[in-house]
Coordinates of C-alpha atoms in Angstrom, one line a residue:
Chain E
M1 CA 63.8 59.4 -162.8
A2 CA 66.5 58.2 -163.5
Q3 CA 66.9 60.8 -166.8
R4 CA 67.9 63.9 -166.0
L5 CA 70.7 63.1 -163.8
A6 CA 72.1 60.7 -166.5
C7 CA 71.9 63.8 -169.1
L8 CA 73.9 66.0 -167.1
Q9 CA 76.2 63.6 -166.3
G10 CA 76.0 63.0 -169.1
W11 CA 76.9 66.5 -170.9
G12 CA 79.7 66.8 -167.2
I13 CA 77.4 69.5 -165.8
L14 CA 77.2 68.3 -162.5
T15 CA 80.3 68.2 -161.2
P16 CA 81.5 72.0 -163.1
V17 CA 78.3 73.7 -160.8
V18 CA 79.4 72.0 -157.2
L19 CA 82.8 73.1 -158.0
T20 CA 82.2 76.6 -159.1
E21 CA 80.4 77.0 -156.2
V22 CA 83.6 76.0 -153.9
A23 CA 85.7 78.1 -156.1
A24 CA 82.8 81.2 -156.1
Q25 CA 83.0 81.4 -151.7
A26 CA 86.6 81.5 -152.2
K27 CA 86.6 84.5 -154.7
P28 CA 86.3 87.7 -153.4
Q29 CA 83.4 89.5 -153.7
S30 CA 83.4 90.8 -157.9
K31 CA 81.7 93.9 -159.2
R32 CA 78.6 92.3 -160.3
A33 CA 78.1 90.8 -157.0
R34 CA 79.0 94.0 -154.9
G35 CA 75.2 97.2 -154.0
S36 CA 72.9 95.8 -155.6
A37 CA 70.0 93.8 -154.4
L38 CA 69.0 92.5 -157.7
G39 CA 70.2 88.6 -157.4
P40 CA 68.1 88.9 -153.5
A41 CA 65.4 89.4 -155.7
L42 CA 65.3 87.3 -158.0
A43 CA 66.4 84.6 -156.0
V44 CA 64.0 85.3 -153.6
P45 CA 60.8 83.5 -155.0
G46 CA 62.8 80.0 -155.9
I47 CA 63.8 80.1 -151.9
I48 CA 60.7 80.4 -150.6
W49 CA 58.8 77.5 -153.5
L50 CA 61.7 75.2 -152.4
L51 CA 61.6 75.8 -148.2
L52 CA 57.5 75.5 -148.8
F53 CA 57.5 73.0 -151.1
F54 CA 60.9 70.9 -150.8
L55 CA 62.2 71.1 -147.1
A56 CA 58.6 71.2 -144.9
P57 CA 57.4 68.8 -146.7
L58 CA 60.6 66.5 -145.9
Y59 CA 59.8 67.1 -142.0
V60 CA 56.1 67.0 -142.5
V61 CA 57.5 63.3 -142.9
L62 CA 59.8 63.0 -140.1
A63 CA 56.5 64.6 -138.2
I64 CA 54.3 61.0 -139.5
V65 CA 57.0 58.8 -139.6
F66 CA 57.7 60.1 -135.9
G67 CA 54.3 60.4 -134.6
R68 CA 51.0 58.6 -133.9
T69 CA 48.1 56.7 -136.1
D70 CA 44.3 58.1 -134.9
P71 CA 43.0 54.9 -133.7
I72 CA 39.4 54.6 -135.2
F73 CA 39.9 56.4 -138.6
R74 CA 43.1 55.3 -138.5
T75 CA 44.3 57.8 -141.0
A76 CA 47.6 59.2 -140.2
V77 CA 48.0 62.2 -137.2
P78 CA 51.8 63.8 -137.1
V79 CA 53.6 64.7 -134.6
W80 CA 55.7 68.8 -134.2
N81 CA 56.8 68.0 -131.5
P82 CA 60.7 66.5 -132.3
L83 CA 61.2 65.6 -128.1
Q84 CA 57.8 63.6 -128.2
W85 CA 58.2 62.0 -131.2
N86 CA 57.7 58.5 -130.9
P87 CA 59.3 56.1 -132.7
S88 CA 57.3 52.2 -132.8
Q89 CA 56.9 53.4 -136.6
V90 CA 59.9 52.4 -137.0
N91 CA 61.0 50.2 -134.9
Y92 CA 57.9 47.9 -136.8
V93 CA 59.6 48.2 -139.5
L94 CA 63.0 47.2 -138.5
S95 CA 61.7 44.5 -136.2
R96 CA 59.8 42.5 -139.4
I97 CA 62.9 43.1 -141.2
V98 CA 65.1 39.5 -139.9
G99 CA 63.9 37.2 -137.5
D100 CA 60.7 35.6 -137.4
N101 CA 57.9 37.9 -138.6
G102 CA 60.0 39.0 -141.3
I103 CA 57.7 40.3 -143.9
F104 CA 59.6 43.3 -144.7
G105 CA 63.0 41.4 -145.3
P106 CA 62.6 38.4 -148.7
A107 CA 61.7 41.9 -150.3
L108 CA 63.8 43.5 -149.0
L109 CA 67.3 40.7 -149.8
R110 CA 65.2 40.5 -153.8
T111 CA 65.5 44.3 -154.3
A112 CA 68.8 43.8 -153.7
I113 CA 69.8 41.2 -155.8
Y114 CA 67.6 43.0 -158.5
V115 CA 69.2 45.6 -158.4
L116 CA 72.7 43.7 -158.6
L117 CA 72.0 41.5 -161.4
A118 CA 70.3 44.1 -163.7
G119 CA 73.5 46.9 -162.5
L120 CA 75.8 44.2 -164.1
L121 CA 74.1 43.0 -167.2
C122 CA 73.0 47.1 -167.8
L123 CA 77.1 47.7 -167.8
L124 CA 78.5 44.9 -169.3
L125 CA 74.9 45.2 -172.8
A126 CA 76.3 49.7 -172.2
F127 CA 79.4 49.8 -171.9
P128 CA 80.1 47.7 -175.7
V129 CA 78.0 50.0 -177.3
A130 CA 79.2 53.0 -175.2
Y131 CA 82.4 52.2 -176.9
Y132 CA 81.7 51.4 -180.0
V133 CA 79.4 54.3 -180.5
A134 CA 82.3 56.9 -178.9
R135 CA 85.0 55.5 -180.8
L136 CA 85.0 53.4 -184.1
S137 CA 81.3 54.2 -185.3
G138 CA 83.2 57.4 -187.3
R139 CA 80.9 59.0 -189.7
W140 CA 77.5 57.4 -188.5
K141 CA 78.9 58.6 -184.5
G142 CA 75.6 61.3 -184.7
L143 CA 72.3 59.2 -186.6
L144 CA 74.3 56.3 -183.5
L145 CA 74.0 58.4 -181.3
A146 CA 70.1 60.4 -182.1
A147 CA 69.0 55.9 -182.0
L148 CA 70.5 55.5 -178.6
I149 CA 69.1 59.1 -176.6
A150 CA 65.3 57.5 -178.6
P151 CA 64.6 55.9 -175.9
F152 CA 65.2 58.9 -173.0
W153 CA 61.8 60.4 -174.9
I154 CA 59.8 57.5 -175.2
S155 CA 58.0 57.2 -171.9
Y156 CA 59.4 54.5 -169.9
M157 CA 55.3 53.1 -169.5
M158 CA 55.2 53.1 -173.6
R159 CA 58.4 50.8 -172.7
M160 CA 56.7 48.2 -170.6
L161 CA 53.7 48.5 -172.3
A162 CA 55.5 47.5 -175.1
W163 CA 56.5 44.1 -173.5
V164 CA 53.1 43.4 -171.7
N165 CA 52.0 42.5 -175.1
L166 CA 54.8 41.0 -176.3
L167 CA 54.8 38.7 -173.3
Q168 CA 51.5 37.5 -173.4
D169 CA 50.4 34.5 -173.6
D170 CA 49.8 34.0 -177.0
G171 CA 52.6 37.5 -177.9
L172 CA 55.4 37.3 -180.2
V173 CA 57.8 36.4 -178.2
N174 CA 55.6 32.9 -177.6
R175 CA 55.4 32.7 -181.0
L176 CA 59.4 33.1 -182.2
F177 CA 60.0 30.4 -179.0
S178 CA 57.6 28.2 -180.4
L179 CA 59.3 28.6 -183.8
G180 CA 56.3 29.0 -186.3
G181 CA 54.0 26.9 -184.3
F182 CA 56.2 23.9 -184.6
F183 CA 56.7 23.6 -180.9
D184 CA 53.9 24.1 -177.9
V185 CA 55.5 26.3 -176.2
R186 CA 53.2 28.2 -173.2
T187 CA 55.5 30.1 -170.8
H188 CA 53.2 32.3 -168.5
W189 CA 55.7 35.5 -168.9
L190 CA 53.4 37.7 -167.3
T191 CA 52.6 35.8 -163.6
G192 CA 55.7 36.0 -161.4
Q193 CA 59.0 35.6 -163.6
P194 CA 61.7 37.3 -161.3
V195 CA 63.7 37.0 -165.1
V196 CA 61.3 38.9 -166.9
V197 CA 61.5 41.6 -163.9
V198 CA 64.8 41.4 -164.6
L199 CA 65.3 42.6 -167.8
G200 CA 62.1 44.8 -167.6
L201 CA 64.7 47.0 -165.2
V202 CA 67.4 46.3 -167.6
Y203 CA 65.4 47.9 -170.7
G204 CA 64.2 50.2 -169.0
Y205 CA 67.5 51.8 -167.5
V206 CA 70.1 50.9 -169.5
A207 CA 70.2 54.0 -172.0
Y208 CA 70.7 55.6 -168.3
M209 CA 73.6 53.7 -168.5
I210 CA 74.5 54.6 -172.1
L211 CA 74.8 58.5 -171.6
P212 CA 77.4 59.0 -168.8
L213 CA 79.6 56.0 -170.2
Y214 CA 79.3 57.4 -173.8
A215 CA 81.0 61.0 -172.4
G216 CA 83.9 59.0 -170.8
L217 CA 84.8 57.0 -173.2
D218 CA 84.2 60.3 -175.3
R219 CA 87.2 62.5 -174.0
L220 CA 90.0 59.6 -173.3
P221 CA 92.9 60.9 -174.8
Q222 CA 92.8 59.2 -178.4
S223 CA 97.2 59.9 -177.9
T224 CA 96.9 57.8 -173.6
L225 CA 95.8 54.6 -176.2
E226 CA 98.2 54.8 -178.6
A227 CA 101.2 55.1 -176.5
A228 CA 99.9 51.7 -174.4
R229 CA 99.7 50.0 -178.1
D230 CA 103.1 51.8 -179.5
L231 CA 104.7 50.8 -176.3
G232 CA 104.0 47.3 -176.9
A233 CA 100.9 46.5 -175.0
S234 CA 98.0 43.8 -176.5
R235 CA 94.8 45.0 -177.6
F236 CA 93.9 43.4 -174.3
A237 CA 96.3 44.7 -172.2
S238 CA 96.1 48.5 -173.4
F239 CA 92.2 47.8 -173.2
W240 CA 92.4 46.1 -168.9
R241 CA 95.6 48.7 -168.1
V242 CA 94.7 51.8 -170.0
T243 CA 91.5 52.4 -170.9
L244 CA 90.1 50.6 -167.9
P245 CA 91.6 52.2 -165.3
M246 CA 91.1 56.3 -167.2
C247 CA 87.2 55.6 -167.3
R248 CA 86.7 54.3 -163.7
P249 CA 85.3 57.6 -162.0
T250 CA 83.1 57.1 -164.9
I251 CA 81.5 53.1 -164.5
V252 CA 81.1 54.6 -161.0
A253 CA 79.2 57.1 -162.0
A254 CA 77.3 55.2 -164.6
V255 CA 76.2 52.7 -162.6
L256 CA 75.2 54.8 -159.3
L257 CA 72.9 56.9 -161.6
T258 CA 71.4 53.8 -163.3
C259 CA 70.6 51.9 -159.6
L260 CA 69.8 54.5 -157.4
P261 CA 67.2 54.3 -159.1
M262 CA 66.4 50.8 -159.6
L263 CA 65.7 50.9 -155.8
G264 CA 62.6 52.8 -155.7
D265 CA 61.2 51.0 -158.4
Y266 CA 57.7 49.4 -158.4
F267 CA 55.8 49.7 -161.5
T268 CA 58.6 48.0 -163.5
S269 CA 57.9 44.9 -161.7
D270 CA 54.0 45.7 -161.3
M271 CA 53.7 45.9 -164.5
L272 CA 55.6 42.4 -165.4
S273 CA 55.0 40.6 -163.0
A274 CA 52.0 42.3 -160.5
S275 CA 52.2 38.9 -158.4
P276 CA 54.1 39.2 -154.8
K277 CA 56.4 36.9 -155.9
T278 CA 58.8 39.5 -156.8
A279 CA 57.9 42.1 -154.8
M280 CA 60.6 45.3 -154.5
V281 CA 61.3 47.2 -151.4
G282 CA 59.3 50.1 -153.9
N283 CA 56.2 47.6 -154.2
L284 CA 56.3 47.9 -150.6
I285 CA 56.3 51.5 -150.3
N286 CA 53.7 51.7 -152.5
D287 CA 51.2 49.1 -151.4
S288 CA 51.5 51.0 -147.6
V289 CA 51.2 54.8 -148.6
Q290 CA 47.6 53.0 -150.3
S291 CA 46.6 51.5 -146.9
P292 CA 44.7 53.2 -144.2
G293 CA 46.7 53.0 -141.5
Q294 CA 50.3 52.4 -142.7
T295 CA 51.4 55.7 -144.1
G296 CA 53.9 56.3 -140.7
Q297 CA 55.4 52.1 -141.9
A298 CA 55.7 53.8 -145.5
G299 CA 57.5 56.3 -144.5
A300 CA 59.5 54.9 -142.3
L301 CA 60.1 52.7 -145.8
V302 CA 61.0 55.6 -147.6
M303 CA 63.3 56.9 -144.8
L304 CA 65.0 53.0 -145.1
V305 CA 65.6 53.6 -148.9
L306 CA 67.0 56.7 -148.5
L307 CA 69.7 55.8 -145.9
V308 CA 70.4 53.3 -148.1
A309 CA 70.8 55.4 -151.0
V310 CA 72.8 58.3 -149.0
V311 CA 75.9 56.9 -149.0
P312 CA 76.2 55.5 -152.9
M313 CA 74.8 59.2 -153.6
F314 CA 78.0 61.6 -151.6
Y315 CA 80.6 58.7 -153.0
Y316 CA 79.7 59.7 -156.4
V317 CA 79.9 63.6 -155.8
R318 CA 83.2 62.7 -154.6
V319 CA 84.1 59.9 -156.8
T320 CA 83.4 62.7 -160.0
A321 CA 85.0 65.2 -158.5
R322 CA 88.3 63.7 -158.2
G323 CA 87.9 62.1 -161.7
D324 CA 87.0 66.2 -163.3
A325 CA 90.2 67.1 -161.2
A326 CA 92.7 64.4 -162.5
S327 CA 91.2 65.2 -166.3
Chain X
M1 CA 91.1 32.0 -195.7
R2 CA 92.3 32.8 -193.6
G3 CA 92.3 31.5 -190.0
P4 CA 90.6 32.4 -186.5
V5 CA 94.1 33.2 -185.0
A6 CA 94.4 35.4 -187.5
W7 CA 92.2 37.3 -187.9
W8 CA 91.9 37.6 -184.2
N9 CA 95.5 39.1 -184.6
D10 CA 94.9 41.1 -187.1
P11 CA 95.0 44.6 -185.5
W12 CA 93.5 46.1 -188.5
R13 CA 90.4 44.5 -188.2
P14 CA 86.7 46.1 -188.2
P15 CA 85.4 45.7 -185.1
R16 CA 82.1 43.5 -186.0
I17 CA 81.8 41.5 -182.9
L18 CA 80.8 45.9 -181.1
V19 CA 79.0 45.7 -184.3
A20 CA 77.0 43.3 -184.0
V21 CA 76.4 44.1 -180.3
T22 CA 75.9 47.7 -180.3
F23 CA 72.8 47.2 -183.8
G24 CA 71.9 44.3 -181.2
Y25 CA 71.2 46.8 -178.7
L26 CA 69.4 49.8 -181.1
A27 CA 67.5 46.0 -182.1
W28 CA 66.7 45.1 -178.5
S29 CA 65.8 48.9 -177.4
L30 CA 63.7 50.6 -180.6
I31 CA 61.5 47.6 -182.0
P32 CA 58.7 46.4 -179.0
V33 CA 58.4 49.7 -179.4
L34 CA 57.6 50.1 -183.1
I35 CA 55.6 47.1 -182.2
A36 CA 53.2 48.7 -179.8
V37 CA 53.2 51.5 -182.5
I38 CA 52.2 49.3 -185.0
F39 CA 49.7 47.0 -183.2
S40 CA 47.9 50.7 -182.6
F41 CA 46.7 50.5 -186.0
N42 CA 45.7 47.5 -186.1
D43 CA 42.1 46.9 -187.0
G44 CA 41.0 44.8 -184.4
R45 CA 41.2 44.3 -181.2
S46 CA 44.3 42.1 -181.0
R47 CA 47.1 43.7 -179.6
T48 CA 49.2 40.9 -180.5
V49 CA 47.3 39.4 -184.3
W50 CA 47.8 41.8 -187.2
Q51 CA 43.8 42.1 -188.5
G52 CA 44.8 44.5 -191.1
F53 CA 45.7 48.5 -191.1
S54 CA 43.1 50.3 -189.8
T55 CA 42.6 54.5 -187.9
R56 CA 39.4 53.0 -185.7
W57 CA 41.4 52.8 -182.3
Y58 CA 42.6 57.2 -183.1
F59 CA 39.2 58.2 -184.1
G60 CA 37.0 55.6 -186.2
D61 CA 35.7 53.7 -183.3
P62 CA 32.7 55.5 -182.0
V63 CA 32.6 53.9 -178.4
K64 CA 36.5 53.2 -177.5
S65 CA 38.9 55.5 -179.8
V66 CA 40.7 57.5 -178.3
W67 CA 39.0 60.5 -180.4
H68 CA 35.7 59.1 -178.7
D69 CA 36.9 57.7 -175.3
A70 CA 36.4 60.5 -172.6
A71 CA 38.8 58.4 -169.8
L72 CA 41.7 58.4 -172.6
H73 CA 41.4 61.8 -173.7
T74 CA 40.9 63.5 -170.7
A75 CA 44.8 61.9 -169.9
L76 CA 46.0 63.2 -173.4
L77 CA 44.9 67.0 -172.2
Q78 CA 46.0 66.7 -168.8
T79 CA 49.4 65.3 -169.8
L80 CA 49.8 68.0 -171.9
K81 CA 48.1 71.2 -170.1
L82 CA 50.7 69.8 -167.0
G83 CA 53.1 69.9 -169.6
V84 CA 52.1 73.5 -170.1
I85 CA 51.5 74.9 -166.6
T86 CA 54.4 73.7 -165.1
T87 CA 57.2 74.7 -168.0
L88 CA 55.7 77.8 -167.7
I89 CA 56.2 78.1 -164.1
T90 CA 59.5 76.2 -163.5
V91 CA 61.4 77.9 -166.1
P92 CA 61.5 81.5 -165.3
L93 CA 61.5 80.6 -161.3
G94 CA 64.7 78.5 -162.4
V95 CA 66.6 80.6 -163.9
M96 CA 65.9 84.1 -161.8
F97 CA 67.5 80.9 -159.6
A98 CA 69.9 81.1 -160.9
I99 CA 71.2 84.1 -162.3
G100 CA 69.9 84.9 -158.2
I101 CA 71.9 82.7 -157.3
D102 CA 75.0 83.6 -159.3
R103 CA 75.5 86.9 -157.9
W104 CA 74.6 87.4 -154.4
R105 CA 77.3 86.0 -152.2
G106 CA 76.7 84.4 -147.9
R107 CA 75.2 81.7 -146.5
L108 CA 71.8 81.9 -147.1
P109 CA 72.4 81.4 -151.0
A110 CA 75.3 78.6 -150.7
G111 CA 72.3 77.5 -148.4
A112 CA 69.5 77.0 -150.9
N113 CA 72.0 76.5 -153.6
L114 CA 72.8 73.2 -151.7
L115 CA 69.4 73.2 -151.5
M116 CA 68.8 73.5 -155.1
L117 CA 71.2 70.4 -156.0
V118 CA 69.5 68.1 -152.9
S119 CA 66.0 67.7 -154.9
F120 CA 67.9 67.6 -158.2
V121 CA 69.6 64.3 -156.8
L122 CA 66.8 63.0 -154.1
P123 CA 64.8 59.7 -155.4
E124 CA 61.1 60.9 -157.1
V125 CA 59.6 58.2 -154.3
L126 CA 60.4 61.0 -151.3
L127 CA 58.9 64.2 -152.7
A128 CA 55.9 62.0 -153.9
V129 CA 55.4 60.3 -150.8
A130 CA 56.3 63.2 -148.8
L131 CA 53.5 65.6 -151.1
L132 CA 50.8 63.6 -150.8
F133 CA 51.1 64.0 -146.9
V134 CA 51.6 67.5 -146.8
V135 CA 48.6 67.9 -149.1
T136 CA 45.8 64.4 -147.1
S137 CA 46.7 65.3 -144.0
L138 CA 47.2 69.0 -143.2
P139 CA 44.4 71.7 -143.4
L140 CA 45.8 73.1 -146.4
P141 CA 43.8 74.4 -149.4
I142 CA 45.2 72.3 -152.1
K143 CA 43.5 69.7 -153.1
L144 CA 45.2 65.9 -155.3
G145 CA 44.5 66.8 -158.8
T146 CA 46.0 69.3 -161.7
E147 CA 47.3 71.8 -158.3
A148 CA 48.8 70.3 -156.1
Q149 CA 50.8 67.7 -159.6
V150 CA 51.7 71.0 -160.7
L151 CA 52.9 71.8 -157.5
G152 CA 55.1 68.5 -157.0
L153 CA 56.7 68.2 -160.6
V154 CA 57.7 72.0 -160.5
T155 CA 58.8 71.6 -157.1
F156 CA 61.5 68.3 -159.0
Q157 CA 61.7 70.8 -162.7
I158 CA 62.7 74.0 -160.3
A159 CA 66.9 72.5 -160.6
Y160 CA 66.8 71.4 -164.1
P161 CA 67.1 75.0 -165.1
A162 CA 69.0 76.5 -162.7
V163 CA 71.9 74.4 -162.8
L164 CA 71.0 74.7 -166.6
V165 CA 71.6 78.4 -166.6
R166 CA 74.2 78.0 -164.3
A167 CA 77.1 75.8 -165.9
R168 CA 76.0 77.9 -168.9
L169 CA 76.7 81.2 -167.3
A170 CA 80.9 79.6 -165.8
T171 CA 81.3 79.3 -169.8
I172 CA 80.2 82.8 -170.1
G173 CA 82.3 84.4 -167.2
T174 CA 82.3 88.0 -165.5
Q175 CA 83.8 90.2 -168.3
Y176 CA 81.4 90.4 -171.2
E177 CA 78.6 92.2 -168.6
E178 CA 81.6 93.9 -166.6
A179 CA 82.2 95.4 -169.9
A180 CA 78.1 96.7 -169.9
M181 CA 78.7 98.3 -166.9
D182 CA 81.7 99.3 -167.5
L183 CA 80.5 101.6 -170.4
G184 CA 77.4 102.9 -168.6
A185 CA 75.1 100.0 -167.8
S186 CA 72.6 100.0 -164.9
P187 CA 73.0 95.8 -163.5
L188 CA 69.4 95.3 -164.9
A189 CA 70.4 97.0 -168.1
A190 CA 73.4 94.5 -168.9
L191 CA 71.4 92.3 -166.9
R192 CA 68.8 91.9 -170.1
R193 CA 70.9 93.5 -172.4
V194 CA 74.1 91.1 -172.4
T195 CA 73.6 88.4 -170.2
L196 CA 69.8 87.5 -170.9
P197 CA 70.2 86.7 -174.4
M198 CA 73.6 85.1 -173.8
L199 CA 71.6 82.3 -171.9
L200 CA 68.5 82.1 -174.4
P201 CA 69.9 78.5 -175.7
A202 CA 70.7 77.1 -171.9
I203 CA 67.0 78.3 -171.1
F204 CA 65.6 77.2 -175.2
A205 CA 66.7 73.9 -173.8
S206 CA 66.0 73.3 -169.8
T207 CA 62.3 74.1 -172.1
V208 CA 62.1 72.0 -174.5
L209 CA 63.9 69.3 -171.4
V210 CA 61.4 70.1 -168.7
F211 CA 58.3 70.0 -170.8
A212 CA 60.3 66.5 -172.2
D213 CA 60.8 65.0 -169.1
V214 CA 57.5 66.5 -167.3
I215 CA 55.6 64.4 -170.1
D216 CA 57.1 61.3 -168.9
D217 CA 56.2 61.9 -165.2
F218 CA 55.4 59.0 -163.3
V219 CA 55.5 58.8 -160.0
L220 CA 54.6 62.4 -158.4
V221 CA 51.9 63.0 -161.0
R222 CA 50.3 59.4 -160.3
Y223 CA 50.6 59.8 -156.1
L224 CA 49.8 63.9 -156.9
S225 CA 46.3 62.9 -159.3
G226 CA 43.0 62.8 -156.8
N227 CA 40.5 60.7 -159.0
S228 CA 40.4 59.2 -162.7
S229 CA 39.7 62.7 -164.5
T230 CA 43.3 64.3 -163.3
E231 CA 45.1 61.2 -164.1
P232 CA 47.7 61.8 -167.2
V233 CA 48.6 59.2 -169.8
S234 CA 51.4 57.6 -168.6
V235 CA 49.5 56.5 -164.6
K236 CA 46.6 55.6 -167.7
I237 CA 48.6 53.1 -168.9
Y238 CA 49.9 51.7 -166.0
N239 CA 46.6 51.6 -164.7
T240 CA 44.3 48.8 -168.0
A241 CA 48.0 48.1 -169.3
R242 CA 47.5 44.0 -167.6
A243 CA 43.5 44.8 -167.6
A244 CA 43.5 43.4 -171.0
P245 CA 43.1 46.8 -172.8
T246 CA 42.2 47.5 -176.3
P247 CA 44.5 48.9 -178.4
A248 CA 43.7 52.5 -177.9
L249 CA 46.0 52.4 -175.3
N250 CA 48.7 52.1 -178.0
A251 CA 47.0 54.8 -179.6
L252 CA 46.8 56.9 -176.5
A253 CA 51.2 55.5 -176.3
T254 CA 51.7 56.4 -179.3
L255 CA 50.0 60.1 -179.7
L256 CA 52.0 61.3 -176.7
L257 CA 55.4 59.4 -178.1
F258 CA 54.9 61.7 -181.1
A259 CA 54.5 64.5 -179.0
A260 CA 57.3 64.5 -177.0
L261 CA 59.8 63.2 -180.2
L262 CA 58.5 66.9 -182.3
A263 CA 58.9 68.5 -179.4
I264 CA 62.7 67.5 -179.6
T265 CA 63.0 67.0 -183.1
V266 CA 61.9 71.4 -183.2
G267 CA 63.6 72.1 -180.0
Y268 CA 66.7 70.5 -181.2
L269 CA 67.1 72.3 -184.4
V270 CA 66.3 75.9 -183.2
Y271 CA 68.9 75.5 -180.8
R272 CA 71.0 74.0 -183.6
R273 CA 69.8 77.5 -185.2
M274 CA 70.5 79.4 -181.8
T275 CA 73.6 78.4 -181.5
R276 CA 75.0 78.6 -184.8
G277 CA 78.4 80.8 -185.3
D278 CA 78.4 80.1 -181.9
N279 CA 81.7 78.8 -180.0
T280 CA 81.4 79.2 -176.2
A281 CA 78.3 76.8 -177.0
A282 CA 78.7 73.6 -177.5
G283 CA 77.6 72.6 -180.4
G284 CA 75.5 69.4 -182.4
I285 CA 73.8 66.9 -181.7
A286 CA 76.9 65.9 -178.4
A287 CA 75.9 68.8 -177.3
F288 CA 71.6 68.3 -177.5
A289 CA 72.1 64.4 -176.6
G290 CA 74.2 65.6 -172.9
E291 CA 72.3 68.3 -172.2
A292 CA 68.8 66.0 -172.8

């Protein structure tokens, strides 16, 4: 899930690895690389595993998306030869996004709105928390950090289950709102409330945003901020003109790391609303994967999400690389 | 009493607003889970009304407790089984891959490394759907269930130890190993007696992290589970949370939570012991949190 990316971004690991790669290719052969079959021997099992269970399955997806459907059993029949690929499944999905029979359009639009809204709320919440813990918390830092990463070790489903319990019709939330029986509150929170789904997304993913932000803010040079204040900037101005520009790469990375996984999320909506009124693109994928004859459509939708995610992913790698080179 | 403007302009005032936001956030993020844990000890069937303390949903109830209900404890065992098997396969494979790629120059290892990084950033649902298609539409001897789940989880997690170990290799540098070889060690002996001991903290950290990540996994294990006997805890929660469950579900989730917290706490303490006095490895809770 999002978790591990956020973690490694938090440690600032991914970029060094990518950069080492570039440097290593340019470097002349070092002593230990010379004349030893040890490297290939160690790497080959992992390479074979990735080829067999990672690269080959991706080709199977393409073969099924561009393949046929068995007319009788409604099962997907993969077509292996790219020259015989038939784009009808992709066309079917694409033609149903906008227009009269746009059955996928509303869910796609809803996904965009929910993810943007949840991402924005996450940022508004995560930035102050990360700022406080990284820069101002003093000797409580270790303890606070442990509390901040606690959600990482609590299963996502457990956290959603906790809210399902609280949001029942006779649950604690309704009782809290009724102020001890003073008002009669009977809100059905768990039946297709967009607010609940967006807040559920925020609840589920905000921890993944705090950690990268924390790492970025922790690395800000204190002396630069002090210089800004010494030179007469107000508190607000030094934040706006020094702190914020310096952690722009971190913010971009944190937002992307949080929002990209939300694109494929279907379980939050399923757990907290279970209504087609709040279905996201992940729900479309999940529903069509499980119904016979729609396997190709599911594959096409997955490809669509992947295409939407690829551009920000590359942008992310570039921004973090630049941010690391600058610091 | 000063006015609010003077308070706002005081450069030495404590950051009360940030403190409020931070502690508010912590309360909001942890209290719901705490309440769910508390209600797993409820004496009645309700998950919303407190009816007294009991351990009925753990083992007291002869039919519906986690201990007696086969559907619940199989899920817990399946989760732990997947965690152990996947970790045992993933960590050696990933560590070997990282060391191998690190000392092998050329186009093939560079491509393999790129493949590993792509597998690291790709959305999980894509891999899950791809493997589901492979298992269901190709005549392979692999069936949905534990074997398919392990295959998928290993593929998804292999980049984790690989990335951590490569990062550690980059900080160690080549000088220790070259010194060992100058002193007469063979490449294999240098690897075994110099590099591997220095890599141990990273290998250990990735073991803990892979295990914790696997027992939390949902998307892959759900698509690749064959029938209800291979559904782990996360899938069980997803399937029954909305269908009038008893607090036994909370008890199941609580047990998993304690398993994860135990693994992490023990892992952190051992990791700190391992890296004591080692200033090439980042120390303290921040480092483990960062990796974690």
